[in-house]
C-alpha positions as a Python dict, from the first residue, in 0.01 Angstrom:
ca = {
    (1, 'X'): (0, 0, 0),
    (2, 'X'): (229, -136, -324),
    (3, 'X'): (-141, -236, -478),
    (4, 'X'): (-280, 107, -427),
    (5, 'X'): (42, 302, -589),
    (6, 'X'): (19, 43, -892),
    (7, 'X'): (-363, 133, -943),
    (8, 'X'): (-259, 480, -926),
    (9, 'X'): (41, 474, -1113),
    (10, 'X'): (-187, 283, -1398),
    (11, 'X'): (-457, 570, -1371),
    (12, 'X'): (-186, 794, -1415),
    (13, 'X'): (-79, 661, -1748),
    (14, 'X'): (-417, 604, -1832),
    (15, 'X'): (-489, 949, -1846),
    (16, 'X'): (-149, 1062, -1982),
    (17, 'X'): (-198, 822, -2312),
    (18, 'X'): (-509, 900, -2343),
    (19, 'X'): (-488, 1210, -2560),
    (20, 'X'): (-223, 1083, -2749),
    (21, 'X'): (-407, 795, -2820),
    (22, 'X'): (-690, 978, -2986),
    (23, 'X'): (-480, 1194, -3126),
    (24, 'X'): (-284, 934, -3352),
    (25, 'X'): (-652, 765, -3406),
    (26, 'X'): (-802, 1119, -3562),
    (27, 'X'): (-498, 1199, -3753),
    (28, 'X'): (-535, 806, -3871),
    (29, 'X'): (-883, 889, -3973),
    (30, 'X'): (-817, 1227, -4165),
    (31, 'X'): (-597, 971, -4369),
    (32, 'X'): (-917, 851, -4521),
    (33, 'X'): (-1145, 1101, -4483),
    (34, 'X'): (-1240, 1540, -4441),
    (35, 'X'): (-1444, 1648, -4191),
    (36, 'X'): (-1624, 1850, -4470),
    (37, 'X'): (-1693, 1848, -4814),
    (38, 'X'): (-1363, 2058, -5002),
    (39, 'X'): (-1512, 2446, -5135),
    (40, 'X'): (-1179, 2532, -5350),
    (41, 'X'): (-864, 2401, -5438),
    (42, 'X'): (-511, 2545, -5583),
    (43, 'X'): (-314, 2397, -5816),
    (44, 'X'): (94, 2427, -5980),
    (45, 'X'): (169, 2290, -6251),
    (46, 'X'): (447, 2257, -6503),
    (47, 'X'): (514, 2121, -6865),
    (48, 'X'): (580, 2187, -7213),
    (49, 'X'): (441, 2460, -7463),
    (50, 'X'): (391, 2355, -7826),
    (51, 'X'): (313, 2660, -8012),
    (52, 'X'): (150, 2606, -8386),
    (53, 'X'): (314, 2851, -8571),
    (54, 'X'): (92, 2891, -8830),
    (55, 'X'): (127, 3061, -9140),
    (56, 'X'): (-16, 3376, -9296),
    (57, 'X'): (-196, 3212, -9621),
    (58, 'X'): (-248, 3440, -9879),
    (59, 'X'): (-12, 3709, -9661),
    (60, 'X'): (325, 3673, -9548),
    (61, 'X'): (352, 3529, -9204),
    (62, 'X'): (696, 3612, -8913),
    (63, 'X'): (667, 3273, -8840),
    (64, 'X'): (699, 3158, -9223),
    (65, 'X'): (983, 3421, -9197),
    (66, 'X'): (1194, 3241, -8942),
    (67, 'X'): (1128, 2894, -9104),
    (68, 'X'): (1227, 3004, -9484),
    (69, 'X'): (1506, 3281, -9424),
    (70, 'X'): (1663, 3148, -9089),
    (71, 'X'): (1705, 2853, -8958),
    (72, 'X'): (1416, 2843, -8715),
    (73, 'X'): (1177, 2542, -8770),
    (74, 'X'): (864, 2500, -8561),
    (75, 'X'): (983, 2218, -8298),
    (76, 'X'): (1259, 2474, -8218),
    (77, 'X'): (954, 2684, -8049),
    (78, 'X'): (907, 2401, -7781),
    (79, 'X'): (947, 2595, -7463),
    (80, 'X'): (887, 2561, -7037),
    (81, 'X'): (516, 2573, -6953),
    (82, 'X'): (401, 2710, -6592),
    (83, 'X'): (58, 2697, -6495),
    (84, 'X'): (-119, 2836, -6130),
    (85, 'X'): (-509, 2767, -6072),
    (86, 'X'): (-744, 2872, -5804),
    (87, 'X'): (-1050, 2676, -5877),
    (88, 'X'): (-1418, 2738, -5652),
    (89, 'X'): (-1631, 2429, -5592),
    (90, 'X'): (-1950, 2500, -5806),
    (91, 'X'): (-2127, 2143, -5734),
    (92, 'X'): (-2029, 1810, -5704),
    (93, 'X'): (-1935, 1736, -6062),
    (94, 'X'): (-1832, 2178, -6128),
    (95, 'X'): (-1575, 2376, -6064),
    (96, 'X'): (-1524, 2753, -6180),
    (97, 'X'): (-1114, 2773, -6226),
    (98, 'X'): (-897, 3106, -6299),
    (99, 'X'): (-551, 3001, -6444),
    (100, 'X'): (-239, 3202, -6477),
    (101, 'X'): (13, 3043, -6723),
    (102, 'X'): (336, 3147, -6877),
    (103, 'X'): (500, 3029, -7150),
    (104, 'X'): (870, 3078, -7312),
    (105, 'X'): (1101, 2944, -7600),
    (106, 'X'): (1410, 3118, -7732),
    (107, 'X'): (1638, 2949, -7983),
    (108, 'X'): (1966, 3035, -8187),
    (109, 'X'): (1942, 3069, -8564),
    (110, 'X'): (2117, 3209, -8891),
    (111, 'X'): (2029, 3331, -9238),
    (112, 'X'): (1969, 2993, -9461),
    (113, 'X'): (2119, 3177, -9776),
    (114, 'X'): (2354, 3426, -9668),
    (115, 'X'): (2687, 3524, -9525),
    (116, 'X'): (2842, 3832, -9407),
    (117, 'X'): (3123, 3996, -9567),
    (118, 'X'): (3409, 3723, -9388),
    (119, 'X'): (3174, 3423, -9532),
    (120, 'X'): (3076, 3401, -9124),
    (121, 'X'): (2638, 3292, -9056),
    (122, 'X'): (2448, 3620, -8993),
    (123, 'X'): (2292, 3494, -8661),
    (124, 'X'): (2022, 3615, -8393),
    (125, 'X'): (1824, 3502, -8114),
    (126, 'X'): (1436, 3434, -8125),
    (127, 'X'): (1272, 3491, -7799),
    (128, 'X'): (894, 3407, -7769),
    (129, 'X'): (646, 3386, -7468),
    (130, 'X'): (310, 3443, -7376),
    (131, 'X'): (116, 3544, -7067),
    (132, 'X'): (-254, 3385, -7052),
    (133, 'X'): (-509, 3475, -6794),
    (134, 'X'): (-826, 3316, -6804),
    (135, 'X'): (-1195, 3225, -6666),
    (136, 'X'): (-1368, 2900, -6740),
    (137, 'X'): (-1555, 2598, -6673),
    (138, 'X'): (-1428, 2249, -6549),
    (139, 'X'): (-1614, 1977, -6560),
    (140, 'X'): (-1612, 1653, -6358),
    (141, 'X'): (-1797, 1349, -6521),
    (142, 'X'): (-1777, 1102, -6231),
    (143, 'X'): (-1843, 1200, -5821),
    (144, 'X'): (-1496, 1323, -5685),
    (145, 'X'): (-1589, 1180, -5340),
    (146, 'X'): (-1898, 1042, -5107),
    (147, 'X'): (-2041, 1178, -4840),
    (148, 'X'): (-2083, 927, -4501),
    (149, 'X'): (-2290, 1075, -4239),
    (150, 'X'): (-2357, 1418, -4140),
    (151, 'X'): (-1964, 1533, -4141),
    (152, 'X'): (-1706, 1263, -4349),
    (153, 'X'): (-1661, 1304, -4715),
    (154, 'X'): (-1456, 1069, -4859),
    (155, 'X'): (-1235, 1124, -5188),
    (156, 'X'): (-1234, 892, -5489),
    (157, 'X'): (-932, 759, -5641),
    (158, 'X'): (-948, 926, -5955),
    (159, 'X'): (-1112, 1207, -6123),
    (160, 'X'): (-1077, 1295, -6476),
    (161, 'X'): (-1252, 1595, -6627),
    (162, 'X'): (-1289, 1860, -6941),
    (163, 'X'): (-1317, 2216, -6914),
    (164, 'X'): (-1338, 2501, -7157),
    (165, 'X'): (-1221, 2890, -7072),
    (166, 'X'): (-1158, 3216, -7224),
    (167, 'X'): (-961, 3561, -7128),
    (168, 'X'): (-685, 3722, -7277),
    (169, 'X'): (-353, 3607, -7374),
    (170, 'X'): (-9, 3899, -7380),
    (171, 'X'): (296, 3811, -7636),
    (172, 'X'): (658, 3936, -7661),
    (173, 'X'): (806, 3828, -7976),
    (174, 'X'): (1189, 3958, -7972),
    (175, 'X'): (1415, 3932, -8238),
    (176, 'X'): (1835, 4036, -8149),
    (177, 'X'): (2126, 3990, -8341),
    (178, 'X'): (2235, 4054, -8699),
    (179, 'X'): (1997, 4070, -8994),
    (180, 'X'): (1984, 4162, -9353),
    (181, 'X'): (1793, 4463, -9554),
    (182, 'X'): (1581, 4337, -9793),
    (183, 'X'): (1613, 4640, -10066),
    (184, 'X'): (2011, 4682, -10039),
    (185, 'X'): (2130, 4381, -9874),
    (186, 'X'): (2354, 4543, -9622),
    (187, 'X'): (2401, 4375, -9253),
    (188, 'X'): (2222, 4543, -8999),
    (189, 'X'): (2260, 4493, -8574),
    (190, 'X'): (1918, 4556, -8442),
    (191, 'X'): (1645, 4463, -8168),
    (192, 'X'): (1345, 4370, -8312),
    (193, 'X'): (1042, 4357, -8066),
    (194, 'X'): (645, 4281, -8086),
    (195, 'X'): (424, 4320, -7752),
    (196, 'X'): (59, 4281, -7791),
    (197, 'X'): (-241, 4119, -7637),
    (198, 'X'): (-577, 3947, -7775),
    (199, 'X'): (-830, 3730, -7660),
    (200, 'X'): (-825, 3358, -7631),
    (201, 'X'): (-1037, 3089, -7584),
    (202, 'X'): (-884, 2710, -7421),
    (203, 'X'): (-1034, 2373, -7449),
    (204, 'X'): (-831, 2153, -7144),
    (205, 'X'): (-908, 1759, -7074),
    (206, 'X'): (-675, 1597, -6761),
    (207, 'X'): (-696, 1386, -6449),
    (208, 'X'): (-652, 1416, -6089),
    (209, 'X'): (-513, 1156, -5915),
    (210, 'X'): (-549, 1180, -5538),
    (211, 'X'): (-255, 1131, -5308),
    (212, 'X'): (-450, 1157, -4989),
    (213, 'X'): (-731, 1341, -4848),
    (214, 'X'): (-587, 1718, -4931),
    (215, 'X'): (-319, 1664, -5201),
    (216, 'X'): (-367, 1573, -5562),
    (217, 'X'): (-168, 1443, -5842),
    (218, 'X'): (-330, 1682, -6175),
    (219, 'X'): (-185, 1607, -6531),
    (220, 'X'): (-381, 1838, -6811),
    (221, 'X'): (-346, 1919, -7159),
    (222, 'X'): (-459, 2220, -7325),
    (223, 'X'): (-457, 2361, -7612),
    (224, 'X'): (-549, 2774, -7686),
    (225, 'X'): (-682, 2977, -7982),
    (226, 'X'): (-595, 3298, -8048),
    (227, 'X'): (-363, 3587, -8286),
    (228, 'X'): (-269, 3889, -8212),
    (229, 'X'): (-122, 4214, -8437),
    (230, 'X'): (227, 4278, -8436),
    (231, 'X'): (423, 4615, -8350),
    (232, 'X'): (546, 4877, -8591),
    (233, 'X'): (900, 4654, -8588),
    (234, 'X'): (743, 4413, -8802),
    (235, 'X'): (496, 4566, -9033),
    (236, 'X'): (345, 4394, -9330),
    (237, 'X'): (339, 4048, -9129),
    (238, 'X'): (-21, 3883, -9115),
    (239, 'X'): (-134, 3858, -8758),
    (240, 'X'): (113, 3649, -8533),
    (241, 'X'): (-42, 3307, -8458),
    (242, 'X'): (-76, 3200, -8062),
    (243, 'X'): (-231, 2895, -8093),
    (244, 'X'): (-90, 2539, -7912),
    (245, 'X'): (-30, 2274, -7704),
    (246, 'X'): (49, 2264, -7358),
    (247, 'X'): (100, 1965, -7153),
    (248, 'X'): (177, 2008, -6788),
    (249, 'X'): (171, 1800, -6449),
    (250, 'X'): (159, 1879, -6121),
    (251, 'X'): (-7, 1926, -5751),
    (252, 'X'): (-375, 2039, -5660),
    (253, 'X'): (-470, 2098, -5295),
    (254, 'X'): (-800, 2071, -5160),
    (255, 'X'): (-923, 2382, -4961),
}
């Protein structure tokens, strides 16, 4: 009787552990390996934006403006980078990506060569950011992964890869404070604003680094072409440059 309740009492468990068994063993397994080859990933990112601030050349340029008259000089522009991608799973070494970012600097200046009537700095606030949306093409020179069998695909280490894209980029340029009339010199309060849009093209190089089978490690830099027009607030300005550098890092999930 006691050996026939211990060989039931050992089916018992038997049974019970059983699915808990082969449930730690698949999860173990997923570890190292999907069940399918990944169709699409999404990826957040966040750096720093490097704007050029080019000048106008033969016209004057707002950006030589803030550099000769106030005390504004290009590092000042450095500013928070975000970044969202949704990219589709063209083939094994292409993806098709459409990326979100945002962009923003605002810094504290003063006239360079002139005081108000108390011999106090004539100061304002610059405020720049831009809002590109774009469609391109990213490129994968090495195999992201191997398939084994008919359903495990199996992720490599590392991936880096190029891309190029293009879309449109949308710029608020805001100028607030106290500023000085060119013609009569008298002190002025105002709020000096420029929003436009124009199209831009982005050449991107990075790496993924894989952190298991779904989540990635992604560090990218880009860098974007384009100028736009500016509003009626600042007329007789060459077209605002929009070009730079944007470094970011940050997670991609396989889908």
């Amino acid at each position: 009787m006691r050996m026939q309740l211990a060989t039931a009492a050992s089916a018992i468990l038997a049974v019970g552990c059983a699915p808990a068994f082969a449930g730690s063993e698949l999860v173990a397994q997923e570890r190292d390996f999907l069940l399918s080859t990944p169709r699409a990933s999404i990826s957040l990112r966040a750096g720093v934006s490097v704007p050029r601030a080019e000048g106008g050349g033969s016209r004057p340029s707002l950006w030589d403006f803030a550099r000769e008259q106030l005390t504004v000089e290009t590092n000042d522009l450095t500013g928070a980078y975000l970044l969202g991608e949704i990219g589709v799973r063209a083939s094994e070494h292409v993806d098709f990506v459409l990326a979100v970012g945002y962009t923003s600097s605002a810094v504290r200046s003063e006239y360079r060569h002139w005081v108000d009537t108390d011999d106090l700095p004539i100061e304002q606030t610059t405020e720049f950011t831009t809002t590109p949306v774009t469609v391109g093409v990213r490129y994968y020179p090495l195999p992201r992964g191997r398939q084994v069998g008919s359903y495990a695909w199996i992720p490599n280490a590392v991936g880096p890869f190029v891309g190029i894209a293009g879309g449109g980029v949308r710029y608020r340029f805001e100028q607030d404070g106290d500023f000085v009339d060119d013609e009569t010199l008298d002190i002025y309060s105002d709020n000096l604003r420029s929003v436009e849009a124009s199209p831009t093209l982005h050449l991107f190089a990075g790496l993924d680094a894989s952190v298991n089978t779904r989540m990635l490690l992604t560090t990218e830099v880009r860098y974007g072409f384009a100028s736009a027009p500016l509003d009626d607030s600042f007329k007789g300005f060459a077209d605002l440059d929009l070009a730079g550098l944007h470094l970011s890092c940050g997670l991609t999930f396989r889908l």
